[in-house]
mmCIF file of C-alpha atoms in Angstrom:
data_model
loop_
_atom_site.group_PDB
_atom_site.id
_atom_site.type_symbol
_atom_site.label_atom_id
_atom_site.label_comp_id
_atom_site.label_asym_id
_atom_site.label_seq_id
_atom_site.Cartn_x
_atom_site.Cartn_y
_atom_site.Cartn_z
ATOM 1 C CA UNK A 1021 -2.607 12.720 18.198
ATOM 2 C CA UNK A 1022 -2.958 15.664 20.688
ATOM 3 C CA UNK A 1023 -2.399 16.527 24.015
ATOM 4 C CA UNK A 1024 -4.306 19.207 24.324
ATOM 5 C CA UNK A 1025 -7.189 18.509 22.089
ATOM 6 C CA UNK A 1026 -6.319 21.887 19.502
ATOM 7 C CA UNK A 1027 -2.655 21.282 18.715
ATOM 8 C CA UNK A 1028 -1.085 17.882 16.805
ATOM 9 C CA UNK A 1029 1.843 16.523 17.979
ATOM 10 C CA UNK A 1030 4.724 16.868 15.722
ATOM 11 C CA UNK A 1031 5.421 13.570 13.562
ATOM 12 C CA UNK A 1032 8.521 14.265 12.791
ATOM 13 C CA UNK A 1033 9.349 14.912 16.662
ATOM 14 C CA UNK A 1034 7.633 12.156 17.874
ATOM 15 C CA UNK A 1035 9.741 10.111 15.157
ATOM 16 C CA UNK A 1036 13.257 11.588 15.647
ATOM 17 C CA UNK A 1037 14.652 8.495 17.056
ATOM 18 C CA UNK A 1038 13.796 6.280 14.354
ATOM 19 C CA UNK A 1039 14.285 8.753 11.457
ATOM 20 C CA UNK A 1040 17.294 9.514 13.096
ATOM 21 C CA UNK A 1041 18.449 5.722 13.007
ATOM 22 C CA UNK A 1042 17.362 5.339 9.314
ATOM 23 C CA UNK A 1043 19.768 8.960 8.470
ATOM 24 C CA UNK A 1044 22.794 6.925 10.077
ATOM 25 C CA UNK A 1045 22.078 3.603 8.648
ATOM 26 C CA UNK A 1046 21.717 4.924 5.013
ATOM 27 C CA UNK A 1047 25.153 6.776 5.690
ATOM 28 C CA UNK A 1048 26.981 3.554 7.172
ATOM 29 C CA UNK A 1049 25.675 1.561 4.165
ATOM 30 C CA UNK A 1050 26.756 4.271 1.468
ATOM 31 C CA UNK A 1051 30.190 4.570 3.161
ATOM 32 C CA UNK A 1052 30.295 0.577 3.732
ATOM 33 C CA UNK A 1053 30.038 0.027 -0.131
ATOM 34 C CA UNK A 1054 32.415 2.946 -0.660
ATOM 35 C CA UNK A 1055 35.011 2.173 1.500
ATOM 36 C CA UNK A 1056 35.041 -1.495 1.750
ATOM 37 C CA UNK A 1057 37.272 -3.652 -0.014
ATOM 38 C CA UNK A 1058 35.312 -6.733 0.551
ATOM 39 C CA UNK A 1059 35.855 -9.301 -2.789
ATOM 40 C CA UNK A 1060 33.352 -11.946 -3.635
ATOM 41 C CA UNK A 1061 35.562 -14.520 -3.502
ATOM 42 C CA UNK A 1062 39.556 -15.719 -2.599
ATOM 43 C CA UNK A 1063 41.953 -18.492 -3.879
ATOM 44 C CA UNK A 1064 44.198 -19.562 -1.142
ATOM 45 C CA UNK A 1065 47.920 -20.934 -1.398
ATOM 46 C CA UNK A 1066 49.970 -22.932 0.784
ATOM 47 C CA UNK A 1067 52.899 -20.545 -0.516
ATOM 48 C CA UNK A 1068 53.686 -17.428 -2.292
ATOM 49 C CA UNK A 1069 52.969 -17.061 -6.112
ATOM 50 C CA UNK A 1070 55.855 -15.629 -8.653
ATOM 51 C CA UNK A 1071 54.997 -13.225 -10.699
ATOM 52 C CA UNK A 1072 55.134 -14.960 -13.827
ATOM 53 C CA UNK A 1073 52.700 -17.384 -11.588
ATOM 54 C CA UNK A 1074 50.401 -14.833 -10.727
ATOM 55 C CA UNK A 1075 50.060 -13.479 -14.645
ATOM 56 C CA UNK A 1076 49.601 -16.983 -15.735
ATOM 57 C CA UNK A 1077 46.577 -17.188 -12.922
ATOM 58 C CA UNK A 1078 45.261 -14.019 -13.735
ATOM 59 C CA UNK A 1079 45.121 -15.250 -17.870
ATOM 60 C CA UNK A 1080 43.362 -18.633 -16.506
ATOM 61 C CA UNK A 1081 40.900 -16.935 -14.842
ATOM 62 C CA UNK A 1082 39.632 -14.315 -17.393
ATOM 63 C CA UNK A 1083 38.571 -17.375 -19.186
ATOM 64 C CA UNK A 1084 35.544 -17.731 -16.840
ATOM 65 C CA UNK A 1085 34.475 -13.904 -17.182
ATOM 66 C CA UNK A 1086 31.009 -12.748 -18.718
ATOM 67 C CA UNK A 1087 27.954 -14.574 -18.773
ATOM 68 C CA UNK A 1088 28.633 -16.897 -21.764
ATOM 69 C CA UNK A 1089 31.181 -18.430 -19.294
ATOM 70 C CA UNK A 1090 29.178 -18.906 -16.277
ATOM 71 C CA UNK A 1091 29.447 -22.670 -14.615
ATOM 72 C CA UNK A 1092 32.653 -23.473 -16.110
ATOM 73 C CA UNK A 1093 34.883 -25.736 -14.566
ATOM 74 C CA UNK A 1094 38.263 -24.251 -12.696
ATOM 75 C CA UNK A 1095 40.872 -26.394 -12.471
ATOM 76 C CA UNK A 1096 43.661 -25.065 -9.003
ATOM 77 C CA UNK A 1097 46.748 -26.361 -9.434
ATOM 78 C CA UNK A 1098 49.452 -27.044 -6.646
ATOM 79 C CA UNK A 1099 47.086 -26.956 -3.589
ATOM 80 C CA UNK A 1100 45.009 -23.551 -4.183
ATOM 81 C CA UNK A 1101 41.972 -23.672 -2.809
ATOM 82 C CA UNK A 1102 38.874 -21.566 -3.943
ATOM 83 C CA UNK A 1103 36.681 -19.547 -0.666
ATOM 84 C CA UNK A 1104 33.495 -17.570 -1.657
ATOM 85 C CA UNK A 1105 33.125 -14.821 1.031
ATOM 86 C CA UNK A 1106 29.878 -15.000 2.485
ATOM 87 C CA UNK A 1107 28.054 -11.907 3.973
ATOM 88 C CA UNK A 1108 28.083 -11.785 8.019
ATOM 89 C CA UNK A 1109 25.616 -11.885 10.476
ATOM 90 C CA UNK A 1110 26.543 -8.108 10.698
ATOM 91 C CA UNK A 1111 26.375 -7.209 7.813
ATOM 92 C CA UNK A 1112 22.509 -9.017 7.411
ATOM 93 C CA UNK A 1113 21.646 -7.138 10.597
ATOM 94 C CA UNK A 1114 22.205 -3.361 8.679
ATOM 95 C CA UNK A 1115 19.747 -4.473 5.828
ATOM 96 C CA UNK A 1116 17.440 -5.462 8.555
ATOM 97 C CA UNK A 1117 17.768 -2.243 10.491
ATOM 98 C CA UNK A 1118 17.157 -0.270 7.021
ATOM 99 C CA UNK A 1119 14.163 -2.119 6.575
ATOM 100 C CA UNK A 1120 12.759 -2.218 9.984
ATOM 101 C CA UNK A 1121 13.233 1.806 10.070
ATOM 102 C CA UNK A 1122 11.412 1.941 6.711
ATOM 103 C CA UNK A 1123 8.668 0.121 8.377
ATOM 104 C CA UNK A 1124 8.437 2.275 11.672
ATOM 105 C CA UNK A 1125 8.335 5.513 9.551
ATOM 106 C CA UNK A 1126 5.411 4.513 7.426
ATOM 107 C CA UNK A 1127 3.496 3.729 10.461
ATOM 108 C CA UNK A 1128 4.345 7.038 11.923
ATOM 109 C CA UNK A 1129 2.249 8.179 8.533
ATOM 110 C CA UNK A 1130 -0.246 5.743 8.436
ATOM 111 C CA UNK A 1131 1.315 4.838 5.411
ATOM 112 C CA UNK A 1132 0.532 1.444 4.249
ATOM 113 C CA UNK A 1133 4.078 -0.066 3.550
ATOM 114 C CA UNK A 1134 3.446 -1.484 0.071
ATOM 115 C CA UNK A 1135 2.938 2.244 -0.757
ATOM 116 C CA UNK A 1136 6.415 2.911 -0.184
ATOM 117 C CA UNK A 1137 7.896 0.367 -2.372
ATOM 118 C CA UNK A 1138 7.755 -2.763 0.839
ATOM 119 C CA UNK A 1139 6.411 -5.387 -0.553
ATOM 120 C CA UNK A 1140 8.338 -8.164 1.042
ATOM 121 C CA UNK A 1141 5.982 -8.647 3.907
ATOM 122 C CA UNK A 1142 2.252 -7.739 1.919
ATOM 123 C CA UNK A 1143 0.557 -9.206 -0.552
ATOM 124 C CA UNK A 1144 0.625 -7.062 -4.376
ATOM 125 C CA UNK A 1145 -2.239 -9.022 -6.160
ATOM 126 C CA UNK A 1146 -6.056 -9.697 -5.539
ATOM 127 C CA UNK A 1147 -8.266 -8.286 -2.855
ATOM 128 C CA UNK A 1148 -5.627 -8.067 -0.379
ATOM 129 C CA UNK A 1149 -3.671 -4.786 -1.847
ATOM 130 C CA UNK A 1150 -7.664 -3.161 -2.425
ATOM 131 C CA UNK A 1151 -8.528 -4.273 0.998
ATOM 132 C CA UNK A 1152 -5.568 -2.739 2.589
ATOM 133 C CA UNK A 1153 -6.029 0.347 0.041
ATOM 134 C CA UNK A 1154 -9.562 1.081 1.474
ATOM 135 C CA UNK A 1155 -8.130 1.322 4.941
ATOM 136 C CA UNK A 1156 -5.504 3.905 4.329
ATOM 137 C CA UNK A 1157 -8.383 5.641 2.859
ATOM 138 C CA UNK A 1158 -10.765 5.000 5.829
ATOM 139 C CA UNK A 1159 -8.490 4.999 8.855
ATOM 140 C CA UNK A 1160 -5.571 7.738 7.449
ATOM 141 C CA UNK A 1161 -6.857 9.996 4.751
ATOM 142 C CA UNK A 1162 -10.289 10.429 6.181
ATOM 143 C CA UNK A 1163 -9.151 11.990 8.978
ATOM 144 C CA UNK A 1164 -7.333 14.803 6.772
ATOM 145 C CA UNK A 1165 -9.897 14.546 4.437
ATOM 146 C CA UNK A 1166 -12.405 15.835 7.136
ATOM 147 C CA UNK A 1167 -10.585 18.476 8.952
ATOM 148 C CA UNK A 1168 -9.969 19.824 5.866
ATOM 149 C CA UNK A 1169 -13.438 19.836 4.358
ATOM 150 C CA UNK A 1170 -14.453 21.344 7.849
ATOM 151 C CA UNK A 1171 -11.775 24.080 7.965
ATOM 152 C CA UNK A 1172 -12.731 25.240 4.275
ATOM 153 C CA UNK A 1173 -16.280 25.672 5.215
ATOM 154 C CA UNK A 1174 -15.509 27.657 8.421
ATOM 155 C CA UNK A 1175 -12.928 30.003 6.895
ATOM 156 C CA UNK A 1176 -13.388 30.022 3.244
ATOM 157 C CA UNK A 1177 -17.237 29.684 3.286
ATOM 158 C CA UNK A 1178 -19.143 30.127 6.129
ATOM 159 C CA UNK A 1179 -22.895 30.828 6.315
ATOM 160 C CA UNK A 1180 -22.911 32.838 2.766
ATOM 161 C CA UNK A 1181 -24.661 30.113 0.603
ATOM 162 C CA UNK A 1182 -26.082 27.049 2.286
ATOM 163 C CA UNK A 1183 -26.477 25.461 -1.262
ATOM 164 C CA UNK A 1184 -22.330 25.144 -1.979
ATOM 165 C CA UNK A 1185 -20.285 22.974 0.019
ATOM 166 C CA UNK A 1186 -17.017 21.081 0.429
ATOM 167 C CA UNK A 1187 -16.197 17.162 -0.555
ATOM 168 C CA UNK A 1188 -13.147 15.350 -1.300
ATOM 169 C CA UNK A 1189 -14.451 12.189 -3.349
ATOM 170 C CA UNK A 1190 -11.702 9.474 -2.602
ATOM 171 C CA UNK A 1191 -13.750 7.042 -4.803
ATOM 172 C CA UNK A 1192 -11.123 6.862 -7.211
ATOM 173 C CA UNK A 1193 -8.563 5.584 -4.675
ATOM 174 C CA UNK A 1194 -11.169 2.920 -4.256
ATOM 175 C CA UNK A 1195 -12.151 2.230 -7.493
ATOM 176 C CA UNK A 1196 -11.018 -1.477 -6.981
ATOM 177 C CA UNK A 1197 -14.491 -1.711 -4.694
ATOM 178 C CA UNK A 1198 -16.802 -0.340 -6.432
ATOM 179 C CA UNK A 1199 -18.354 -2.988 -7.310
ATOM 180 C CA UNK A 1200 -19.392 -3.256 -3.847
ATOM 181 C CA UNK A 1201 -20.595 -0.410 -3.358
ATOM 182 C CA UNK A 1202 -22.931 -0.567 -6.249
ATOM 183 C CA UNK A 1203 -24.259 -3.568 -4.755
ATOM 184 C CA UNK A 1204 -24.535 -1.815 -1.818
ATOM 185 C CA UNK A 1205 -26.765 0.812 -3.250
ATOM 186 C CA UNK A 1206 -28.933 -1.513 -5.589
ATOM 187 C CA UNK A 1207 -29.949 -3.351 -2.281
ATOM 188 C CA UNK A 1208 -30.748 0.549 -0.381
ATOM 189 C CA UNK A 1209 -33.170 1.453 -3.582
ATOM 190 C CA UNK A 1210 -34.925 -2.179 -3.892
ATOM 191 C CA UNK A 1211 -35.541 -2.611 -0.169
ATOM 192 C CA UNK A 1212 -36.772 1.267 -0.108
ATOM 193 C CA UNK A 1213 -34.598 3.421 2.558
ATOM 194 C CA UNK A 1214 -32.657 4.892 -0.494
ATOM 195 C CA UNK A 1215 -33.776 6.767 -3.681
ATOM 196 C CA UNK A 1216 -32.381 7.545 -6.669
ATOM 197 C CA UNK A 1217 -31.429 11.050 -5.734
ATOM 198 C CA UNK A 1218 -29.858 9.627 -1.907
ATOM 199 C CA UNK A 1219 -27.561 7.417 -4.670
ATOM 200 C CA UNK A 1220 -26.728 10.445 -6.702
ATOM 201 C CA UNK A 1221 -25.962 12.877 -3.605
ATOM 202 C CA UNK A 1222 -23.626 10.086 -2.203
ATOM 203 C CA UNK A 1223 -21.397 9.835 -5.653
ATOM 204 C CA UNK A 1224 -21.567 13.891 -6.073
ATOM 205 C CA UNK A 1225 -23.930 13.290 -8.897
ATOM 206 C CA UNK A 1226 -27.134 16.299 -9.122
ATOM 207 C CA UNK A 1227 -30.516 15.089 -8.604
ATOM 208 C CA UNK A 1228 -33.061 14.132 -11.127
ATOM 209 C CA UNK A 1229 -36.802 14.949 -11.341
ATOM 210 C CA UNK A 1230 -38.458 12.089 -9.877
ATOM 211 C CA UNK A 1231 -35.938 10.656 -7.746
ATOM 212 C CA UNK A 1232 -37.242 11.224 -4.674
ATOM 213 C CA UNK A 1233 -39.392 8.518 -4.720
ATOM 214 C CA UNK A 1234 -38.331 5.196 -2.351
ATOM 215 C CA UNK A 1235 -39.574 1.863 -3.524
ATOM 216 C CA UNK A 1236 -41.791 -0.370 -1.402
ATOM 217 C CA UNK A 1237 -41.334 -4.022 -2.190
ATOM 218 C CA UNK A 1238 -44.865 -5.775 -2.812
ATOM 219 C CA UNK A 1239 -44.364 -8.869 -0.691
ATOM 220 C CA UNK A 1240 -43.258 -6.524 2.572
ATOM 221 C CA UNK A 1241 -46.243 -4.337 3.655
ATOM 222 C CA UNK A 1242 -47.808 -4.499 6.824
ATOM 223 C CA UNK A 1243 -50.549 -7.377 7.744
ATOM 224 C CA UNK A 1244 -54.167 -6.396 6.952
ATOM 225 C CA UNK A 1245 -53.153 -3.077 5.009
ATOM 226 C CA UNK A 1246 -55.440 -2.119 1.772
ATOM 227 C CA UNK A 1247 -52.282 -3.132 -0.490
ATOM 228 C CA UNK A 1248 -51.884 -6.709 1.548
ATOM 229 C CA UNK A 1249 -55.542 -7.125 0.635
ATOM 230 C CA UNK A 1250 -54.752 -6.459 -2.681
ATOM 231 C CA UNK A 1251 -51.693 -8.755 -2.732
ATOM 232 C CA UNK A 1252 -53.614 -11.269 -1.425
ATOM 233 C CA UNK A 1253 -56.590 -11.038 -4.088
ATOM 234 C CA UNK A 1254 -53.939 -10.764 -6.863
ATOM 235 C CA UNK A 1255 -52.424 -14.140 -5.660
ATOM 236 C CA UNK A 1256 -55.655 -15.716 -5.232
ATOM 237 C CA UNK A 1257 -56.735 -14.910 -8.894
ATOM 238 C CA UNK A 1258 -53.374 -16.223 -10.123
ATOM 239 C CA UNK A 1259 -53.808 -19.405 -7.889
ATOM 240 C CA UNK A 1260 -57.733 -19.843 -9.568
ATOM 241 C CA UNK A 1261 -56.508 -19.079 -13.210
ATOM 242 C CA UNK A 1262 -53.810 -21.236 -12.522
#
């Protein structure tokens, strides 16, 4: 975007805030994992342990270590109770706020969020991820794409050779589609407003001799023409033989 119509507005100005809120909340997570002394879990008692009480615990419990001990029963004696220590609403909110911010910076880009590793919220499989592929090509890197091209010819080129030009070909980043746009094509050069050359020049391919030539389909020429005459005799023989 521009104000004027020359300059671009800065990206990373425009986005301070949010970049700014993803610096801190990376920084409160790192020094919340640090820092915090947080355990998974607590056994409660109604009264205070001796130590012999609190080695013979500690030995009881090492029994349900590891994987091969996962699910075990664990029997509390004299009134302990066991308390997992479930995350807080608070604590939910920061991974929210880290992933909203993630969000709100790719759009700043134009930067389909899949792209940077979100996948939470988009679809990884089937036509969706080539669907939304061809639009960051169409609606983000176009743009670039063009303004580059055009600043290349201006300054690096100019009016020297007419014949040599400048093309990015994002086909590969569309690969997924191309089986589209080979349909595309096969209906332009049977239907006769495309040739073989207009196909080549349109995948950066050279042109051929002969393919110039556009197709006319038999059974669409104008009424009373020489070659409907001549469709119409054909069909008429056919129809007599017949």
């Amino acid at each position: 975007m521009s104000l004027d119509g020359v300059r671009g507005l800065s990206v990373i100005g425009q986005a301070a805030e949010e970049l700014g809120l993803s610096i801190q909340a990376s920084k409160f997570a790192s020094k919340f994992f640090k820092n915090g002394a947080i355990p998974a879990s607590v056994l409660k008692h109604p009264k205070s342990l001796t130590d012999p009480e609190i080695d013979r615990l500690k030995a009881s419990l090492e029994e349900f270590r590891g994987a091969d001990n996962a699910q075990k029963m664990l029997l509390l004696e004299d009134g302990m109770l066991y308390e997992r220590i479930q995350m807080t609403s608070v604590d939910a909110q920061l991974l929210q706020i880290m992933e909203l911010t993630q969000y709100d910076i790719a759009m700043r880009f134009g930067v389909p969020p899949h792209m940077i590793g979100l996948t939470s919220k988009t679809t990884s499989w089937g036509s969706g991820i080539e669907q939304i592929g061809s639009a960051f090509v169409a609606y983000t890197l176009q743009d670039y794409l063009t303004m580059w091209q055009e600043s290349i010819r201006r300054d690096l080129l100019g009016d020297n050779d007419p014949k040599v030009y400048v093309r990015f070909n994002p086909a590969g980043l569309i690969r997924g589609d191309i089986k589209t746009r080979y349909a595309a094509y096969a209906v332009g050069r049977q239907w006769g407003w495309l040739s073989v050359n207009d196909i080549r020049e349109k995948e950066d391919m050279d042109p051929i001799d002969g393919g110039d030539i556009y197709l006319q389909p038999t059974n669409m020429v104008p009424a009373g023409s020489d070659a409907a005459a001549a469709m119409a005799a054909m069909l008429g023989h056919n129809g007599a033989r017949r």
